Amino acid sequence: MNIRHLLPILYVMTFPQDAFAYIDPGSGSIFAQAIIGIVVAGLFLIRIWWTKILALTRSSISKLFGEDRKE
Amino acid sequence: MNQQSTASFRDSCGYIFEHGGEIYRCIEPIYHARYRQIMASGLYETLINRSLLIQHIEIAPGSMPFAPMEKITLKPQKLNLITYPFEWCFCQLKSAALQLLEIQAIAMEFGMTLRDATPFNHQFKGSRVIFIDTLSFDEYQEGTPWIPYRQFCENFLAPLVVAKFRDPSFLKFASLSLQGIPLDIAVKLLPFEGYLNFGILVHLVGHAKLANAKGGEGTSKHRVLSRTGLVALIDSLRRSVESLSMPSNRRSTWSEYRSESNYNSDDILEKESVVQTFIRTLSPKTVLDIGCNDGRFSRIAVKCGVASVVAIDSDHLVIDRLVRSLIQ
């Protein structure tokens, strides 16, 4: 069997099992969620990194000033 | 045997029934594994400790005629008053929306996710919102989308946005559309300033446009959203809901009643005294304050030790103000 024949099977296997959902999320809405998910995840990560960078900068500055005072 | 409540028909995993004046929830075998996961994972305990979910006790199978061996029967804490989302004011719907997102974030820490997002799953204990659908959880599988995303946007975000930018009376119209406001209708009702809010722009306008562009070809459950994506989506929805508030300068028929009414200070003190005498004489278990405005007389009833005080008003702004003062 060619590997190409296995690909659709592998693809289907990555689908989640049936959920107990009784609402129809709508394929259009899932498509929207995929796009929106990328946008908000990007901003989310930028915010996390920005917070870390700010914290790092603040601690570096306070260390520098702290050392200056000691001198 | 138990008689399924006619209002409890949507969920195939369980149903509500009443017996001897008490409320019970029957869980079908199809959901037993999920229920055990909710209880054993620590999710239930965490939600109870944070006062987010209604408490219940399990009835031993077979111990009562209405608790069959093959099913799990729960006895949730009974609430004094049941209200519906179309009766709520702006800040009540907002607090329910924020609670739902908080529960979703917590559920993910325990490997679970919410499978629906309707305001009918929330009730109020006093002024505090509480989630009542213990069977609303499903196992989270990495990569899957948040199934109730559209439902959340149509049932929570869209009504809050329309109420904020147009008129809070729109929340009453929810009784005409129990599935919320369709996204494309909400976008049509959105004024220009609404487009300046990032959350509204993404989750309402972008959502509606992208969903329409794709069209409805049936349900798809492809792997579309990473765990980080889902966490970010819930965080973004939370920020969007938090950014919404009623304009403080808005006025209504009864919003200035206290400052502009004919009562002078002596009259109001006398009225308070009369109400207090009535309550002390009658010692009622429940007091219903119809047209409560700022809840001045309801507070007297509470001070007099009445167990249950229900304050209602048809004016949206005054009831919103009252609820906000109670939450703070």
Short mmCIF file of C-alpha atoms in Angstrom, two decimals:
data_model
loop_
_atom_site.label_atom_id
_atom_site.label_comp_id
_atom_site.label_asym_id
_atom_site.label_seq_id
_atom_site.Cartn_x
_atom_site.Cartn_y
_atom_site.Cartn_z
CA MET A 1 0.00 0.00 0.00
CA ASN A 2 1.26 3.40 -0.95
CA ILE A 3 1.73 5.94 1.88
CA ARG A 4 -0.58 8.27 -0.05
CA HIS A 5 -3.45 5.86 0.60
CA LEU A 6 -2.83 6.05 4.33
CA LEU A 7 -2.89 9.84 4.49
CA PRO A 8 -6.69 10.27 4.38
CA ILE A 9 -7.01 7.65 7.15
CA LEU A 10 -4.42 9.43 9.30
CA TYR A 11 -6.18 12.72 8.62
CA VAL A 12 -9.53 11.32 9.77
CA MET A 13 -7.87 9.82 12.87
CA THR A 14 -6.86 13.30 14.02
CA PHE A 15 -10.55 14.29 14.33
CA PRO A 16 -11.81 14.42 17.90
CA GLN A 17 -14.30 11.81 19.03
CA ASP A 18 -17.94 12.82 19.00
CA ALA A 19 -18.69 15.31 21.75
CA PHE A 20 -21.94 15.38 23.69
CA ALA A 21 -22.75 18.72 22.11
CA TYR A 22 -26.33 19.38 21.18
CA ILE A 23 -25.75 22.74 19.60
CA ASP A 24 -24.59 23.23 16.07
CA PRO A 25 -21.51 25.43 16.13
CA GLY A 26 -21.86 26.02 12.38
CA SER A 27 -18.97 25.37 10.02
CA GLY A 28 -18.79 29.08 9.17
CA SER A 29 -18.34 29.95 12.82
CA ILE A 30 -15.62 27.32 13.25
CA PHE A 31 -13.81 28.75 10.24
CA ALA A 32 -14.14 32.22 11.82
CA GLN A 33 -12.85 30.84 15.12
CA ALA A 34 -9.77 29.38 13.42
CA ILE A 35 -8.86 32.79 11.96
CA ILE A 36 -9.82 34.79 15.05
CA GLY A 37 -7.99 32.25 17.24
CA ILE A 38 -4.73 32.96 15.38
CA VAL A 39 -5.18 36.74 15.72
CA VAL A 40 -6.02 36.73 19.44
CA ALA A 41 -3.39 34.06 20.22
CA GLY A 42 -0.76 36.26 18.52
CA LEU A 43 -1.82 39.28 20.56
CA PHE A 44 -2.02 37.13 23.70
CA LEU A 45 1.57 35.93 23.28
CA ILE A 46 2.81 39.43 22.44
CA ARG A 47 1.15 40.71 25.64
CA ILE A 48 2.76 37.98 27.74
CA TRP A 49 6.20 38.66 26.25
CA TRP A 50 5.74 42.41 26.54
CA THR A 51 4.88 42.01 30.24
CA LYS A 52 7.99 39.86 30.72
CA ILE A 53 10.22 42.33 28.85
CA LEU A 54 8.83 45.23 30.90
CA ALA A 55 9.39 43.32 34.16
CA LEU A 56 12.94 42.42 33.09
CA THR A 57 13.69 46.03 32.09
CA ARG A 58 12.31 47.34 35.38
CA SER A 59 14.33 44.89 37.46
CA SER A 60 17.51 45.71 35.44
CA ILE A 61 16.95 49.45 35.94
CA SER A 62 16.27 49.04 39.66
CA LYS A 63 19.40 46.90 39.97
CA LEU A 64 21.48 49.53 38.16
CA PHE A 65 20.13 52.30 40.36
CA GLY A 66 20.55 50.13 43.42
CA GLU A 67 24.22 49.60 42.53
CA ASP A 68 24.66 53.32 41.82
CA ARG A 69 23.36 54.16 45.27
CA LYS A 70 25.75 51.68 46.88
CA GLU A 71 28.66 53.27 45.05
CA MET B 1 -40.21 6.35 38.53
CA ASN B 2 -39.68 10.03 37.92
CA GLN B 3 -41.45 12.46 35.63
CA GLN B 4 -39.10 14.47 33.42
CA SER B 5 -39.77 18.20 33.57
CA THR B 6 -41.26 19.34 30.26
CA ALA B 7 -38.79 22.24 30.21
CA SER B 8 -35.83 19.85 30.44
CA PHE B 9 -35.77 18.30 26.98
CA ARG B 10 -32.67 19.54 25.17
CA ASP B 11 -29.88 17.56 26.73
CA SER B 12 -29.74 13.83 25.98
CA CYS B 13 -27.24 13.36 28.85
CA GLY B 14 -29.73 14.04 31.63
CA TYR B 15 -32.87 15.78 32.74
CA ILE B 16 -34.49 17.58 35.65
CA PHE B 17 -37.47 16.26 37.58
CA GLU B 18 -39.41 17.28 40.65
CA HIS B 19 -40.38 15.00 43.50
CA GLY B 20 -42.02 15.95 46.77
CA GLY B 21 -41.36 19.62 46.18
CA GLU B 22 -37.62 19.02 45.65
CA ILE B 23 -35.60 19.33 42.45
CA TYR B 24 -33.54 16.39 41.16
CA ARG B 25 -31.26 15.82 38.18
CA CYS B 26 -31.09 12.43 36.52
CA ILE B 27 -27.91 11.55 34.61
CA GLU B 28 -28.22 9.05 31.76
CA PRO B 29 -25.59 6.27 31.44
CA ILE B 30 -24.13 7.98 28.32
CA TYR B 31 -22.80 10.79 30.54
CA HIS B 32 -21.70 8.76 33.59
CA ALA B 33 -18.01 8.71 32.62
CA ARG B 34 -17.98 12.49 32.08
CA TYR B 35 -19.77 13.07 35.38
CA ARG B 36 -17.21 10.92 37.21
CA GLN B 37 -14.47 12.94 35.50
CA ILE B 38 -16.03 16.22 36.72
CA MET B 39 -16.16 14.89 40.27
CA ALA B 40 -12.84 13.01 40.40
CA SER B 41 -10.69 15.60 38.58
CA GLY B 42 -11.25 18.25 41.25
CA LEU B 43 -13.22 20.48 38.88
CA TYR B 44 -16.45 20.22 40.89
CA GLU B 45 -14.66 20.95 44.17
CA THR B 46 -12.82 23.94 42.70
CA LEU B 47 -16.00 25.43 41.26
CA ILE B 48 -17.86 24.90 44.53
CA ASN B 49 -15.03 26.44 46.57
CA ARG B 50 -15.17 29.51 44.34
CA SER B 51 -19.00 29.66 44.62
CA LEU B 52 -19.36 29.32 40.86
CA LEU B 53 -21.44 26.13 40.59
CA ILE B 54 -24.60 24.94 42.31
CA GLN B 55 -23.91 22.33 44.98
CA HIS B 56 -25.53 18.90 44.86
CA ILE B 57 -25.65 15.63 46.74
CA GLU B 58 -25.82 12.21 45.10
CA ILE B 59 -28.80 10.01 45.89
CA ALA B 60 -27.69 6.39 46.33
CA PRO B 61 -29.00 4.40 43.32
CA GLY B 62 -32.00 2.28 44.28
CA SER B 63 -32.39 3.97 47.68
CA MET B 64 -35.47 5.87 46.51
CA PRO B 65 -38.16 4.76 44.04
CA PHE B 66 -37.28 7.72 41.82
CA ALA B 67 -33.54 6.92 41.77
CA PRO B 68 -33.12 3.86 39.51
CA MET B 69 -30.03 1.66 39.74
CA GLU B 70 -28.87 2.28 36.17
CA LYS B 71 -28.88 6.08 36.49
CA ILE B 72 -27.15 8.64 38.68
CA THR B 73 -29.53 10.90 40.56
CA LEU B 74 -28.43 14.25 41.98
CA LYS B 75 -30.22 16.54 44.35
CA PRO B 76 -29.00 20.07 43.61
CA GLN B 77 -29.41 22.85 46.12
CA LYS B 78 -32.86 24.37 45.58
CA LEU B 79 -33.00 28.05 44.72
CA ASN B 80 -35.72 30.27 46.15
CA LEU B 81 -36.25 32.17 42.95
CA ILE B 82 -35.86 31.26 39.29
CA THR B 83 -35.32 34.13 36.87
CA TYR B 84 -34.81 34.20 33.12
CA PRO B 85 -32.19 36.10 31.12
CA PHE B 86 -34.79 38.33 29.45
CA GLU B 87 -35.74 39.54 32.95
CA TRP B 88 -32.18 40.48 33.84
CA CYS B 89 -30.55 43.86 33.64
CA PHE B 90 -27.31 44.67 31.84
CA CYS B 91 -24.94 43.98 34.72
CA GLN B 92 -26.65 40.66 35.50
CA LEU B 93 -26.12 39.41 31.94
CA LYS B 94 -22.57 40.75 32.04
CA SER B 95 -21.79 38.96 35.31
CA ALA B 96 -23.23 35.72 33.89
CA ALA B 97 -21.03 36.10 30.78
CA LEU B 98 -17.91 36.68 32.87
CA GLN B 99 -18.76 33.76 35.11
CA LEU B 100 -19.14 31.45 32.13
CA LEU B 101 -15.73 32.48 30.79
CA GLU B 102 -14.16 32.01 34.23
CA ILE B 103 -15.67 28.52 34.45
CA GLN B 104 -14.38 27.69 30.95
CA ALA B 105 -10.86 28.80 31.94
CA ILE B 106 -10.98 26.70 35.12
CA ALA B 107 -12.45 23.68 33.30
CA MET B 108 -9.50 23.71 30.88
CA GLU B 109 -7.10 23.37 33.82
CA PHE B 110 -8.87 20.10 34.61
CA GLY B 111 -8.90 18.83 31.02
CA MET B 112 -12.50 19.75 30.40
CA THR B 113 -14.44 22.34 28.42
CA LEU B 114 -17.96 23.75 28.32
CA ARG B 115 -20.15 22.27 25.63
CA ASP B 116 -22.71 25.07 25.58
CA ALA B 117 -22.94 28.73 26.50
CA THR B 118 -26.46 29.84 27.20
CA PRO B 119 -27.47 32.36 29.88
CA PHE B 120 -30.26 29.95 30.86
CA ASN B 121 -27.54 27.92 32.62
CA HIS B 122 -27.15 30.72 35.17
CA GLN B 123 -29.32 31.79 38.07
CA PHE B 124 -28.97 34.28 40.91
CA LYS B 125 -28.56 33.57 44.60
CA GLY B 126 -29.29 37.00 45.94
CA SER B 127 -27.30 39.31 43.72
CA ARG B 128 -24.63 36.68 43.06
CA VAL B 129 -24.71 34.73 39.81
CA ILE B 130 -24.37 30.95 39.95
CA PHE B 131 -23.95 28.29 37.25
CA ILE B 132 -26.59 25.59 37.50
CA ASP B 133 -25.84 23.14 34.67
CA THR B 134 -23.56 20.52 36.21
CA LEU B 135 -23.74 18.44 33.01
CA SER B 136 -22.44 21.22 30.80
CA PHE B 137 -18.88 19.87 30.72
CA ASP B 138 -17.18 17.71 28.13
CA GLU B 139 -13.66 16.35 27.85
CA TYR B 140 -11.30 18.86 26.21
CA GLN B 141 -9.34 17.54 23.28
CA GLU B 142 -6.35 19.55 22.14
CA GLY B 143 -6.95 21.22 18.80
CA THR B 144 -10.72 21.23 18.89
CA PRO B 145 -12.58 24.52 18.52
CA TRP B 146 -14.70 25.98 21.29
CA ILE B 147 -18.04 24.58 20.18
CA PRO B 148 -20.22 27.21 21.93
CA TYR B 149 -18.24 30.19 20.53
CA ARG B 150 -21.07 31.35 18.26
CA GLN B 151 -23.63 30.63 20.96
CA PHE B 152 -21.68 32.77 23.45
CA CYS B 153 -21.38 35.66 21.00
CA GLU B 154 -25.09 35.53 20.10
CA ASN B 155 -26.40 35.03 23.63
CA PHE B 156 -24.08 37.20 25.68
CA LEU B 157 -21.86 39.50 23.65
CA ALA B 158 -24.39 40.64 21.03
CA PRO B 159 -27.19 41.48 23.53
CA LEU B 160 -24.73 43.37 25.76
CA VAL B 161 -23.36 45.32 22.80
CA VAL B 162 -26.82 46.21 21.45
CA ALA B 163 -28.00 47.17 24.96
CA LYS B 164 -24.94 49.37 25.45
CA PHE B 165 -24.94 51.15 22.10
CA ARG B 166 -28.69 51.24 21.36
CA ASP B 167 -31.00 50.71 24.30
CA PRO B 168 -31.02 48.40 27.36
CA SER B 169 -34.66 47.54 26.52
CA PHE B 170 -33.26 45.18 23.88
CA LEU B 171 -32.49 42.75 26.70
CA LYS B 172 -36.23 42.32 27.27
CA PHE B 173 -36.66 41.34 23.62
CA ALA B 174 -34.53 38.27 24.32
CA SER B 175 -37.81 36.57 25.24
CA LEU B 176 -38.66 36.71 21.52
CA SER B 177 -35.37 35.14 20.47
CA LEU B 178 -34.21 32.57 23.00
CA GLN B 179 -31.18 31.71 20.84
CA GLY B 180 -29.79 35.23 21.24
CA ILE B 181 -29.27 37.92 18.60
CA PRO B 182 -27.92 36.52 15.29
CA LEU B 183 -24.48 37.96 14.60
CA ASP B 184 -25.39 39.61 11.28
CA ILE B 185 -28.39 41.36 12.93
CA ALA B 186 -26.18 42.54 15.80
CA VAL B 187 -23.70 43.98 13.27
CA LYS B 188 -26.51 45.84 11.49
CA LEU B 189 -27.53 47.38 14.83
CA LEU B 190 -23.95 48.40 15.66
CA PRO B 191 -23.17 52.14 15.42
CA PHE B 192 -19.83 53.37 14.11
CA GLU B 193 -18.32 53.79 17.60
CA GLY B 194 -18.88 50.08 18.19
CA TYR B 195 -16.33 49.31 15.46
CA LEU B 196 -13.69 51.11 17.52
CA ASN B 197 -13.85 48.42 20.23
CA PHE B 198 -11.36 45.66 19.31
CA GLY B 199 -13.38 42.89 20.97
CA ILE B 200 -16.58 43.85 19.19
CA LEU B 201 -14.72 44.26 15.91
CA VAL B 202 -13.25 40.76 16.15
CA HIS B 203 -15.90 38.67 17.90
CA LEU B 204 -18.99 40.24 16.37
CA VAL B 205 -18.13 41.96 13.10
CA GLY B 206 -15.23 39.72 12.05
CA HIS B 207 -16.99 36.62 13.31
CA ALA B 208 -20.16 37.42 11.34
CA LYS B 209 -18.27 38.28 8.14
CA LEU B 210 -15.99 35.25 8.26
CA ALA B 211 -18.85 32.88 9.13
CA ASN B 212 -20.91 34.21 6.23
CA ALA B 213 -17.94 34.01 3.87
CA LYS B 214 -17.50 30.35 4.68
CA GLY B 215 -21.24 29.57 4.60
CA GLY B 216 -22.97 26.73 6.38
CA GLU B 217 -22.00 23.34 4.98
CA GLY B 218 -22.83 21.36 8.08
CA THR B 219 -20.88 20.83 11.25
CA SER B 220 -17.13 20.49 11.03
CA LYS B 221 -14.96 19.25 13.87
CA HIS B 222 -11.53 19.67 12.31
CA ARG B 223 -8.55 20.50 14.44
CA VAL B 224 -8.59 24.25 14.20
CA LEU B 225 -7.54 25.81 17.47
CA SER B 226 -4.49 25.08 19.61
CA ARG B 227 -4.72 25.14 23.39
CA THR B 228 -2.99 28.54 23.44
CA GLY B 229 -5.47 29.74 20.82
CA LEU B 230 -8.41 28.66 22.96
CA VAL B 231 -6.94 30.23 26.11
CA ALA B 232 -6.38 33.44 24.14
CA LEU B 233 -9.90 33.31 22.69
CA ILE B 234 -11.47 32.99 26.15
CA ASP B 235 -9.19 35.74 27.50
CA SER B 236 -10.10 37.99 24.58
CA LEU B 237 -13.83 37.39 25.11
CA ARG B 238 -13.39 38.19 28.80
CA ARG B 239 -11.67 41.48 27.98
CA SER B 240 -14.37 42.30 25.44
CA VAL B 241 -17.18 41.70 27.94
CA GLU B 242 -15.34 43.58 30.71
CA SER B 243 -14.95 46.60 28.42
CA LEU B 244 -18.73 46.91 28.07
CA SER B 245 -20.60 49.12 30.51
CA MET B 246 -23.72 51.22 30.44
CA PRO B 247 -23.11 54.93 29.83
CA SER B 248 -23.36 56.66 33.23
CA ASN B 249 -25.16 59.74 31.84
CA ARG B 250 -28.15 57.76 30.58
CA ARG B 251 -31.53 58.74 32.08
CA SER B 252 -34.86 56.96 32.16
CA THR B 253 -38.40 57.66 33.36
CA TRP B 254 -37.65 56.60 36.93
CA SER B 255 -33.88 57.01 37.17
CA GLU B 256 -34.08 60.38 38.98
CA TYR B 257 -37.14 59.51 41.06
CA ARG B 258 -35.43 59.83 44.44
CA SER B 259 -33.95 63.25 43.76
CA GLU B 260 -36.94 64.65 41.86
CA SER B 261 -39.88 63.08 43.73
CA ASN B 262 -42.38 65.02 45.82
CA TYR B 263 -41.27 63.43 49.07
CA ASN B 264 -39.52 65.71 51.51
CA SER B 265 -37.13 64.24 54.06
CA ASP B 266 -39.82 63.95 56.76
CA ASP B 267 -42.21 62.16 54.40
CA ILE B 268 -39.64 59.59 53.37
CA LEU B 269 -38.70 58.90 57.00
CA GLU B 270 -42.36 58.41 57.85
CA LYS B 271 -42.82 56.05 54.91
CA GLU B 272 -39.78 54.05 56.02
CA SER B 273 -41.26 53.84 59.53
CA VAL B 274 -44.62 52.61 58.17
CA VAL B 275 -42.92 49.92 56.03
CA GLN B 276 -40.84 48.85 59.02
CA THR B 277 -43.95 48.59 61.23
CA PHE B 278 -45.78 46.52 58.58
CA ILE B 279 -42.90 44.08 58.28
CA ARG B 280 -42.35 43.75 62.05
CA THR B 281 -46.09 43.18 62.58
CA LEU B 282 -46.60 40.64 59.79
CA SER B 283 -43.16 38.90 59.99
CA PRO B 284 -43.37 37.66 56.39
CA LYS B 285 -41.03 35.00 55.01
CA THR B 286 -40.89 36.73 51.67
CA VAL B 287 -41.29 40.37 50.69
CA LEU B 288 -41.93 41.40 47.10
CA ASP B 289 -41.00 45.03 46.43
CA ILE B 290 -42.78 45.96 43.20
CA GLY B 291 -41.31 49.05 41.59
CA CYS B 292 -38.38 49.01 43.98
CA ASN B 293 -36.35 51.77 42.26
CA ASP B 294 -33.17 52.08 44.37
CA GLY B 295 -34.32 49.32 46.76
CA ARG B 296 -34.62 51.63 49.75
CA PHE B 297 -37.58 49.72 51.22
CA SER B 298 -36.21 46.32 50.25
CA ARG B 299 -33.16 47.10 52.35
CA ILE B 300 -35.43 47.86 55.30
CA ALA B 301 -37.06 44.43 54.83
CA VAL B 302 -33.61 42.82 54.84
CA LYS B 303 -32.65 44.75 57.98
CA CYS B 304 -35.86 43.54 59.64
CA GLY B 305 -34.67 39.97 59.10
CA VAL B 306 -36.94 38.89 56.23
CA ALA B 307 -35.43 35.69 54.77
CA SER B 308 -36.24 36.40 51.14
CA VAL B 309 -36.65 39.87 49.63
CA VAL B 310 -37.42 40.12 45.91
CA ALA B 311 -37.07 43.59 44.43
CA ILE B 312 -38.40 44.16 40.90
CA ASP B 313 -38.72 47.18 38.66
CA SER B 314 -39.68 47.60 35.02
CA ASP B 315 -37.18 50.44 34.60
CA HIS B 316 -33.95 48.94 33.36
CA LEU B 317 -31.61 51.67 34.56
CA VAL B 318 -32.80 51.72 38.17
CA ILE B 319 -32.62 47.94 38.53
CA ASP B 320 -29.17 47.92 36.93
CA ARG B 321 -28.04 50.55 39.41
CA LEU B 322 -29.50 48.58 42.32
CA VAL B 323 -27.83 45.30 41.28
CA ARG B 324 -24.50 47.06 40.79
CA SER B 325 -24.73 48.56 44.27
CA LEU B 326 -25.41 45.09 45.71
CA ILE B 327 -22.54 43.45 43.82
CA GLN B 328 -20.10 46.14 44.98
#
